[in-house]
């Protein structure tokens, strides 16, 4: 609420594993938090426990907007979802 009243906006969440952000970078993100933060632990292979936990970063500032989770700006050519979307796009041509 404080941020909203100050005219600040938030960006979309961006998480390790999205686009070109290697999931192993999860360790760097977790190093910024107290050990066992929110009861979530991280394995040596960057797997979070409990399963289905989500981490990421969110920008806060005056000139931000949320664009939604769209694949058109992602550069990861090996992404499974991106491959499906590109195939559908090619089929429409």
XYZ file of C-alpha atoms in Angstrom:
93
model
C 0.000 0.000 0.000
C 2.819 2.423 0.821
C 4.384 1.899 -2.589
C 1.065 2.424 -4.353
C 0.445 5.664 -2.469
C 3.911 6.909 -3.474
C 3.100 6.323 -7.150
C 5.340 3.281 -7.445
C 4.461 0.397 -9.721
C 5.684 -3.176 -9.951
C 7.003 -5.218 -12.839
C 6.119 -8.800 -13.656
C 7.922 -11.453 -11.629
C 10.986 -12.885 -13.337
C 12.338 -16.171 -11.996
C 15.398 -18.364 -12.434
C 14.614 -20.738 -15.285
C 12.809 -18.073 -17.365
C 14.348 -17.318 -20.745
C 18.126 -17.101 -20.390
C 18.254 -16.968 -16.576
C 19.826 -20.298 -15.619
C 17.896 -22.106 -12.885
C 21.217 -22.725 -11.095
C 21.254 -18.968 -10.400
C 18.572 -19.787 -7.835
C 21.454 -20.236 -5.376
C 22.459 -16.570 -5.780
C 18.884 -15.449 -5.242
C 18.523 -17.592 -2.117
C 21.831 -16.272 -0.754
C 20.105 -12.889 -0.351
C 17.519 -14.371 2.039
C 17.762 -15.706 5.592
C 18.335 -19.483 5.713
C 15.021 -21.378 5.553
C 13.112 -18.218 4.583
C 9.366 -18.980 4.510
C 10.119 -22.667 5.108
C 11.482 -23.107 1.579
C 14.752 -24.958 1.128
C 16.951 -25.302 -1.919
C 18.749 -28.476 -2.982
C 22.245 -28.603 -4.485
C 20.613 -28.877 -7.930
C 18.502 -25.718 -7.281
C 15.240 -27.612 -6.668
C 12.974 -25.849 -4.183
C 11.144 -27.721 -1.460
C 8.205 -27.838 -0.940
C 7.464 -28.624 -4.571
C 5.574 -25.969 -6.553
C 7.356 -23.168 -4.688
C 8.134 -20.098 -6.775
C 10.913 -17.553 -6.443
C 11.868 -14.545 -8.469
C 12.470 -10.833 -8.521
C 9.988 -8.015 -8.984
C 11.020 -4.504 -9.915
C 9.526 -1.524 -8.073
C 9.631 1.968 -9.555
C 7.698 4.858 -11.042
C 8.096 3.980 -14.714
C 7.276 0.280 -14.686
C 4.446 -1.660 -16.217
C 3.332 -5.245 -16.251
C 3.488 -6.870 -19.664
C 2.325 -10.345 -18.716
C 4.211 -13.535 -19.310
C 4.613 -13.527 -23.046
C 7.103 -15.575 -24.955
C 7.684 -13.129 -27.817
C 10.566 -11.372 -26.034
C 12.271 -14.546 -24.787
C 15.468 -15.594 -26.587
C 15.619 -19.207 -25.316
C 15.357 -21.294 -28.499
C 15.262 -24.562 -26.499
C 12.215 -23.637 -24.404
C 9.469 -26.262 -24.730
C 6.619 -23.730 -24.582
C 8.400 -21.503 -27.102
C 8.739 -24.450 -29.498
C 4.998 -25.146 -29.249
C 4.156 -21.484 -29.863
C 6.545 -21.224 -32.828
C 5.076 -24.414 -34.344
C 1.524 -23.054 -34.004
C 2.635 -19.766 -35.571
C 4.259 -21.592 -38.518
C 1.115 -23.717 -39.048
C -0.989 -20.560 -39.445
C 1.197 -19.308 -42.328
